[in-house]
Structure formats: structure tokens, C-alpha cells
PDB file of C-alpha atoms in Angstrom:
ATOM      1  CA  UNK K 186      94.022  97.955 101.861  1.00 35.00           C
ATOM      2  CA  UNK K 187      93.061  98.662  98.290  1.00 37.00           C
ATOM      3  CA  UNK K 188      89.369  97.853  98.064  1.00 40.00           C
ATOM      4  CA  UNK K 189      88.194  98.706 101.542  1.00 39.00           C
ATOM      5  CA  UNK K 190      84.531  98.277 100.525  1.00 34.00           C
ATOM      6  CA  UNK K 191      85.191  94.555 101.068  1.00 36.00           C
ATOM      7  CA  UNK K 192      84.585  95.202 104.772  1.00 32.00           C
ATOM      8  CA  UNK K 193      82.858  97.744 106.955  1.00 36.00           C
ATOM      9  CA  UNK K 194      85.685  98.508 109.356  1.00 43.00           C
ATOM     10  CA  UNK K 195      89.327  97.628 109.620  1.00 49.00           C
ATOM     11  CA  UNK K 196      88.831  96.135 113.073  1.00 53.00           C
ATOM     12  CA  UNK K 197      86.309  93.640 111.644  1.00 70.00           C
ATOM     13  CA  UNK K 198      89.009  91.892 109.632  1.00 84.00           C
ATOM     14  CA  UNK K 199      90.843  88.765 110.781  1.00 91.00           C
ATOM     15  CA  UNK K 200      94.287  89.847 109.605  1.00 90.00           C
ATOM     16  CA  UNK K 201      95.897  86.573 110.659  1.00 92.00           C
ATOM     17  CA  UNK K 202      93.536  84.770 108.290  1.00 92.00           C
ATOM     18  CA  UNK K 203      94.266  87.257 105.495  1.00 90.00           C
ATOM     19  CA  UNK K 204      98.036  87.239 105.923  1.00 93.00           C
ATOM     20  CA  UNK K 205      98.770  84.388 103.521  1.00 93.00           C
ATOM     21  CA  UNK K 206      97.030  86.130 100.612  1.00 92.00           C
ATOM     22  CA  UNK K 207      97.700  89.742 101.647  1.00 93.00           C
ATOM     23  CA  UNK K 208     100.573  90.258  99.223  1.00 93.00           C
ATOM     24  CA  UNK K 209      98.438  89.159  96.260  1.00 93.00           C
ATOM     25  CA  UNK K 210      97.101  92.733  96.028  1.00 94.00           C
ATOM     26  CA  UNK K 211      99.447  94.738  93.767  1.00 93.00           C
ATOM     27  CA  UNK K 212      99.981  97.565  96.268  1.00 94.00           C
ATOM     28  CA  UNK K 213     100.469  95.160  99.185  1.00 95.00           C
ATOM     29  CA  UNK K 214     103.061  92.736  97.895  1.00 95.00           C
ATOM     30  CA  UNK K 215     104.669  95.192  95.436  1.00 96.00           C
ATOM     31  CA  UNK K 216     105.603  92.176  93.319  1.00 96.00           C
ATOM     32  CA  UNK K 217     105.233  93.910  89.964  1.00 96.00           C
ATOM     33  CA  UNK K 218     108.421  95.885  89.218  1.00 97.00           C
ATOM     34  CA  UNK K 219     106.517  98.984  88.088  1.00 98.00           C
ATOM     35  CA  UNK K 220     104.368  99.054  91.254  1.00 97.00           C
ATOM     36  CA  UNK K 221     107.397  98.519  93.459  1.00 98.00           C
ATOM     37  CA  UNK K 222     109.261 101.295  91.658  1.00 98.00           C
ATOM     38  CA  UNK K 223     106.298 103.668  92.029  1.00 98.00           C
ATOM     39  CA  UNK K 224     106.158 103.199  95.795  1.00 98.00           C
ATOM     40  CA  UNK K 225     109.951 103.364  96.110  1.00 98.00           C
ATOM     41  CA  UNK K 226     109.921 106.691  94.285  1.00 98.00           C
ATOM     42  CA  UNK K 227     107.230 108.111  96.529  1.00 98.00           C
ATOM     43  CA  UNK K 228     109.016 106.951  99.679  1.00 98.00           C
ATOM     44  CA  UNK K 229     112.254 108.515  98.470  1.00 98.00           C
ATOM     45  CA  UNK K 230     110.453 111.849  98.317  1.00 98.00           C
ATOM     46  CA  UNK K 231     108.681 111.416 101.645  1.00 98.00           C
ATOM     47  CA  UNK K 232     111.529 110.148 103.826  1.00 98.00           C
ATOM     48  CA  UNK K 233     114.653 112.085 104.827  1.00 98.00           C
ATOM     49  CA  UNK K 234     117.600 112.028 102.448  1.00 97.00           C
ATOM     50  CA  UNK K 235     119.959 110.816 105.180  1.00 98.00           C
ATOM     51  CA  UNK K 236     119.591 107.467 107.012  1.00 98.00           C
ATOM     52  CA  UNK K 237     116.883 107.885 109.633  1.00 98.00           C
ATOM     53  CA  UNK K 238     114.863 105.933 112.177  1.00 98.00           C
ATOM     54  CA  UNK K 239     111.477 105.041 110.671  1.00 98.00           C
ATOM     55  CA  UNK K 240     108.561 103.601 112.648  1.00 98.00           C
ATOM     56  CA  UNK K 241     106.138 101.797 110.313  1.00 98.00           C
ATOM     57  CA  UNK K 242     102.882 101.296 112.214  1.00 98.00           C
ATOM     58  CA  UNK K 243     100.493  98.660 110.960  1.00 97.00           C
ATOM     59  CA  UNK K 244     103.292  97.437 108.721  1.00 98.00           C
ATOM     60  CA  UNK K 245     101.446  94.362 107.460  1.00 97.00           C
ATOM     61  CA  UNK K 246     103.823  92.031 105.644  1.00 97.00           C
ATOM     62  CA  UNK K 247     106.509  94.716 105.596  1.00 98.00           C
ATOM     63  CA  UNK K 248     106.542  95.789 101.942  1.00 98.00           C
ATOM     64  CA  UNK K 249     106.937  99.520 102.628  1.00 98.00           C
ATOM     65  CA  UNK K 250     109.288  98.826 105.528  1.00 98.00           C
ATOM     66  CA  UNK K 251     111.489  96.841 103.140  1.00 98.00           C
ATOM     67  CA  UNK K 252     111.606  99.705 100.646  1.00 98.00           C
ATOM     68  CA  UNK K 253     112.590 102.111 103.426  1.00 98.00           C
ATOM     69  CA  UNK K 254     115.310  99.736 104.645  1.00 98.00           C
ATOM     70  CA  UNK K 255     116.634  99.343 101.111  1.00 98.00           C
ATOM     71  CA  UNK K 256     116.917 103.126 100.944  1.00 98.00           C
ATOM     72  CA  UNK K 257     119.240 103.057 103.954  1.00 98.00           C
ATOM     73  CA  UNK K 258     116.820 103.758 106.802  1.00 98.00           C
ATOM     74  CA  UNK K 259     116.670 101.941 110.126  1.00 98.00           C
ATOM     75  CA  UNK K 260     113.147 100.552 110.319  1.00 98.00           C
ATOM     76  CA  UNK K 261     110.947  99.349 113.151  1.00 98.00           C
ATOM     77  CA  UNK K 262     107.707  97.747 112.003  1.00 98.00           C
ATOM     78  CA  UNK K 263     104.727  97.132 114.278  1.00 98.00           C
ATOM     79  CA  UNK K 264     101.675  95.029 113.479  1.00 97.00           C
ATOM     80  CA  UNK K 265      98.949  93.598 115.688  1.00 96.00           C
ATOM     81  CA  UNK K 266      98.723  90.387 113.654  1.00 97.00           C
ATOM     82  CA  UNK K 267     101.307  87.750 114.567  1.00 97.00           C
ATOM     83  CA  UNK K 268     100.962  86.203 111.106  1.00 97.00           C
ATOM     84  CA  UNK K 269     101.587  89.549 109.399  1.00 97.00           C
ATOM     85  CA  UNK K 270     104.537  90.289 111.684  1.00 98.00           C
ATOM     86  CA  UNK K 271     106.066  86.883 110.941  1.00 97.00           C
ATOM     87  CA  UNK K 272     105.910  87.542 107.198  1.00 97.00           C
ATOM     88  CA  UNK K 273     107.358  91.010 107.680  1.00 98.00           C
ATOM     89  CA  UNK K 274     110.294  89.601 109.656  1.00 98.00           C
ATOM     90  CA  UNK K 275     111.026  87.136 106.870  1.00 97.00           C
ATOM     91  CA  UNK K 276     110.827  89.876 104.240  1.00 97.00           C
ATOM     92  CA  UNK K 277     113.138  92.174 106.199  1.00 98.00           C
ATOM     93  CA  UNK K 278     115.727  89.535 107.132  1.00 97.00           C
ATOM     94  CA  UNK K 279     119.238  90.792 106.507  1.00 96.00           C
ATOM     95  CA  UNK K 280     118.275  94.473 106.705  1.00 97.00           C
ATOM     96  CA  UNK K 281     118.654  97.037 109.485  1.00 95.00           C
ATOM     97  CA  UNK K 282     115.107  96.419 110.658  1.00 98.00           C
ATOM     98  CA  UNK K 283     113.037  94.785 113.346  1.00 98.00           C
ATOM     99  CA  UNK K 284     109.360  93.871 113.553  1.00 98.00           C
ATOM    100  CA  UNK K 285     107.336  93.941 116.761  1.00 98.00           C
ATOM    101  CA  UNK K 286     103.891  92.488 117.358  1.00 98.00           C
ATOM    102  CA  UNK K 287     101.643  95.041 119.023  1.00 97.00           C
ATOM    103  CA  UNK K 288      98.941  97.674 118.777  1.00 97.00           C
ATOM    104  CA  UNK K 289      99.690 100.371 116.209  1.00 97.00           C
ATOM    105  CA  UNK K 290      97.803 102.898 118.335  1.00 97.00           C
ATOM    106  CA  UNK K 291     100.139 102.312 121.287  1.00 97.00           C
ATOM    107  CA  UNK K 292     103.216 100.680 119.778  1.00 97.00           C
ATOM    108  CA  UNK K 293     105.463  98.702 122.134  1.00 97.00           C
ATOM    109  CA  UNK K 294     108.546 100.846 121.604  1.00 96.00           C
ATOM    110  CA  UNK K 295     108.890 102.462 125.025  1.00 89.00           C
ATOM    111  CA  UNK K 296     110.262 105.985 124.890  1.00 84.00           C
ATOM    112  CA  UNK K 297     112.418 105.480 121.807  1.00 85.00           C
ATOM    113  CA  UNK K 298     112.470 108.426 119.430  1.00 96.00           C
ATOM    114  CA  UNK K 299     111.948 108.271 115.666  1.00 98.00           C
ATOM    115  CA  UNK K 300     112.541 110.615 112.775  1.00 98.00           C
ATOM    116  CA  UNK K 301     109.533 109.372 110.800  1.00 98.00           C
ATOM    117  CA  UNK K 302     106.240 107.733 111.636  1.00 98.00           C
ATOM    118  CA  UNK K 303     104.989 105.959 108.503  1.00 98.00           C
ATOM    119  CA  UNK K 304     101.393 104.740 108.431  1.00 98.00           C
ATOM    120  CA  UNK K 305      99.509 103.401 105.427  1.00 98.00           C
ATOM    121  CA  UNK K 306      95.767 102.705 105.508  1.00 96.00           C
ATOM    122  CA  UNK K 307      95.699 102.197 109.280  1.00 96.00           C
ATOM    123  CA  UNK K 308      94.689 105.467 110.966  1.00 97.00           C
ATOM    124  CA  UNK K 309      91.108 105.217 109.684  1.00 96.00           C
ATOM    125  CA  UNK K 310      90.662 101.863 111.457  1.00 94.00           C
ATOM    126  CA  UNK K 311      91.694 103.123 114.893  1.00 96.00           C
ATOM    127  CA  UNK K 312      89.260 104.460 117.515  1.00 95.00           C
ATOM    128  CA  UNK K 313      89.941 108.006 118.728  1.00 96.00           C
ATOM    129  CA  UNK K 314      92.371 109.001 115.956  1.00 97.00           C
ATOM    130  CA  UNK K 315      93.040 112.418 117.514  1.00 97.00           C
ATOM    131  CA  UNK K 316      94.257 110.737 120.699  1.00 98.00           C
ATOM    132  CA  UNK K 317      96.311 108.265 118.660  1.00 98.00           C
ATOM    133  CA  UNK K 318      98.032 111.054 116.730  1.00 98.00           C
ATOM    134  CA  UNK K 319      98.846 112.905 119.944  1.00 98.00           C
ATOM    135  CA  UNK K 320     100.506 109.771 121.298  1.00 97.00           C
ATOM    136  CA  UNK K 321     102.408 109.166 118.069  1.00 98.00           C
ATOM    137  CA  UNK K 322     103.608 112.763 118.243  1.00 97.00           C
ATOM    138  CA  UNK K 323     105.400 111.945 121.501  1.00 97.00           C
ATOM    139  CA  UNK K 324     107.405 109.276 119.655  1.00 97.00           C
ATOM    140  CA  UNK K 325     108.802 111.748 117.108  1.00 98.00           C
ATOM    141  CA  UNK K 326     112.075 113.546 117.662  1.00 97.00           C
ATOM    142  CA  UNK K 327     112.278 117.315 117.146  1.00 96.00           C
ATOM    143  CA  UNK K 328     112.186 117.938 113.412  1.00 96.00           C
ATOM    144  CA  UNK K 329     110.503 114.585 112.805  1.00 97.00           C
ATOM    145  CA  UNK K 330     107.648 113.965 110.419  1.00 98.00           C
ATOM    146  CA  UNK K 331     104.454 112.029 109.889  1.00 98.00           C
ATOM    147  CA  UNK K 332     103.934 110.231 106.581  1.00 98.00           C
ATOM    148  CA  UNK K 333     100.276 109.182 106.537  1.00 98.00           C
ATOM    149  CA  UNK K 334      98.824 107.423 103.488  1.00 98.00           C
ATOM    150  CA  UNK K 335      95.041 107.253 103.742  1.00 98.00           C
ATOM    151  CA  UNK K 336      91.903 107.514 101.638  1.00 97.00           C
ATOM    152  CA  UNK K 337      88.173 106.965 101.306  1.00 97.00           C
ATOM    153  CA  UNK K 338      87.124 103.759  99.578  1.00 92.00           C
ATOM    154  CA  UNK K 339      83.831 102.498  98.199  1.00 84.00           C
ATOM    155  CA  UNK K 340      80.766 104.224  96.772  1.00 77.00           C
ATOM    156  CA  UNK K 341      77.707 102.680  98.439  1.00 81.00           C
ATOM    157  CA  UNK K 342      79.096 102.634 101.975  1.00 86.00           C
ATOM    158  CA  UNK K 343      82.377 104.563 101.873  1.00 91.00           C
ATOM    159  CA  UNK K 344      84.968 103.907 104.556  1.00 94.00           C
ATOM    160  CA  UNK K 345      88.164 105.705 105.390  1.00 96.00           C
ATOM    161  CA  UNK K 346      89.136 109.269 106.293  1.00 97.00           C
ATOM    162  CA  UNK K 347      88.768 112.311 104.029  1.00 97.00           C
ATOM    163  CA  UNK K 348      91.934 114.329 103.678  1.00 98.00           C
ATOM    164  CA  UNK K 349      90.415 117.348 105.453  1.00 98.00           C
ATOM    165  CA  UNK K 350      89.785 115.228 108.535  1.00 97.00           C
ATOM    166  CA  UNK K 351      93.393 114.048 108.688  1.00 98.00           C
ATOM    167  CA  UNK K 352      94.880 117.505 108.143  1.00 98.00           C
ATOM    168  CA  UNK K 353      92.498 118.934 110.751  1.00 98.00           C
ATOM    169  CA  UNK K 354      93.652 116.407 113.336  1.00 98.00           C
ATOM    170  CA  UNK K 355      97.289 117.140 112.536  1.00 98.00           C
ATOM    171  CA  UNK K 356      96.993 120.922 112.566  1.00 97.00           C
ATOM    172  CA  UNK K 357      97.532 121.314 116.350  1.00 97.00           C
ATOM    173  CA  UNK K 358     100.501 118.910 116.248  1.00 97.00           C
ATOM    174  CA  UNK K 359     102.528 119.932 113.214  1.00 96.00           C
ATOM    175  CA  UNK K 360     104.208 123.046 111.896  1.00 92.00           C
ATOM    176  CA  UNK K 361     103.970 122.339 108.183  1.00 96.00           C
ATOM    177  CA  UNK K 362     101.480 120.049 106.441  1.00 98.00           C
ATOM    178  CA  UNK K 363     101.539 119.030 102.803  1.00 98.00           C
ATOM    179  CA  UNK K 364      99.038 116.859 100.916  1.00 98.00           C
ATOM    180  CA  UNK K 365     100.068 114.721  97.969  1.00 98.00           C
ATOM    181  CA  UNK K 366      97.158 113.262  95.916  1.00 98.00           C
ATOM    182  CA  UNK K 367      97.700 109.625  94.942  1.00 98.00           C
ATOM    183  CA  UNK K 368      94.512 108.699  93.076  1.00 97.00           C
ATOM    184  CA  UNK K 369      95.904 109.797  89.716  1.00 97.00           C
ATOM    185  CA  UNK K 370      98.851 107.381  89.745  1.00 97.00           C
ATOM    186  CA  UNK K 371      97.655 103.904  88.666  1.00 98.00           C
ATOM    187  CA  UNK K 372     101.161 102.488  89.067  1.00 97.00           C
ATOM    188  CA  UNK K 373     100.804 102.759  92.844  1.00 98.00           C
ATOM    189  CA  UNK K 374      97.712 100.569  92.875  1.00 97.00           C
ATOM    190  CA  UNK K 375      98.264  98.303  89.898  1.00 96.00           C
ATOM    191  CA  UNK K 376      95.131  99.743  88.312  1.00 96.00           C
ATOM    192  CA  UNK K 377      93.257 102.975  87.757  1.00 96.00           C
ATOM    193  CA  UNK K 378      91.235 104.205  90.750  1.00 94.00           C
ATOM    194  CA  UNK K 379      88.616 106.913  91.130  1.00 92.00           C
ATOM    195  CA  UNK K 380      88.286 107.154  94.907  1.00 94.00           C
ATOM    196  CA  UNK K 381      90.178 109.486  97.237  1.00 96.00           C
ATOM    197  CA  UNK K 382      93.743 108.375  97.998  1.00 98.00           C
ATOM    198  CA  UNK K 383      96.425 110.678  99.328  1.00 98.00           C
ATOM    199  CA  UNK K 384      99.504 111.122 101.479  1.00 98.00           C
ATOM    200  CA  UNK K 385      99.775 113.716 104.218  1.00 98.00           C
ATOM    201  CA  UNK K 386     103.296 114.834 105.106  1.00 98.00           C
ATOM    202  CA  UNK K 387     103.467 116.727 108.397  1.00 98.00           C
ATOM    203  CA  UNK K 388     106.652 118.100 109.948  1.00 97.00           C
ATOM    204  CA  UNK K 389     106.781 118.891 113.650  1.00 94.00           C
TER     205      UNK K 389
END
């Protein structure tokens, strides 16, 4: 989500209806080479250097999952929208990746363990985020990490999660937490932005 002031809550959106045009946003489809390169560079710094198991929750059409797979990681994407999941499967065809349709809060992955849980602009839409993070923590292997990309969008009726809220929820679950501001990099968004956008990297 880039301009989240278009709606009042993530759960109010019909993502199946939006799927066809979802990739039109520069930071969704990553079609522009400079935007794609900006996100690929960030992911390279956020994900482990060696091939790892990455769980991309709320993966949408799979743009970030594809970048992770291209960097040699084994990726499982989960999205609640069948239309989004279908597009993600097509995008990831031929890579070491799979896409499941299900709830990001309680992903249908059983007791499988992952090295990374990657979530972009999804946590703020989920009820009871503290409970969600505790569950996600059980899916991480020892030494695993959260990569959470979130923000606060809009000026009249802002939506999202301030960085202090996310780091506060993670504090009981993680050993080391690092915040990386993202608002000052227009290449990530295909435009200049003034609202709060950030990544939280938390190692357990």
C-alpha cells in the first residue's frame, strides 16, 4: 500500500477486486528498473547472506517474494486474496517458491520453521497485532528474524502503525531490534514521500 489514505482500514478493501491493478503502483509491481533495484538492494541487506527459508506474509502479487527468490532464497508466500495469490504464483513460476492462500495472521504452514518472516504493509491491518507477532515468533527458527516494513499514511485521518508501536510489540520477542527509515528514499516509492515509512529488523 502506498497511499493508504485511500481507505480507512486494510480489512475494508476488496483485494480480489484490486488485484488486476495492484501492480500499477510503482512500489507494488516494481516495474520501473530503478524502483526494482532499490527494493532488491534493501532486501539484500535485510535477508541472510546464505540461502534461507523466507515466509512472505500478505505477499500480494509476489513482487518482494520474487526478489527474494532471485537472490537465492526459498520463499513461501501467503495471501488471503485468491486473485492476489494467483498472480503471485504466475510471477514466481520457475523459482524455488510456493504461494498459499490463507490468513497472514495465522498462515497455513503448519509447524514449518523459517529463517525470515517478511511482512510489508500488512501488520497494521490485522486485529490484535501483539498476538499475531507472538504467533509469528513460533514460526521462526532459532536465530531467525522479522523484517517488517510499515508506516503511517495520510494527514487528515492517518492510518498505519508508528515505529514506536511496532518496536514496543517486538521488544518482548526479540533480542536485537534495528529501525531503518525509508521515507527519505524516493526510489522505493517511485516518488518523494513525507509520511512515516520504515523497516524494523528484529533478530530472535
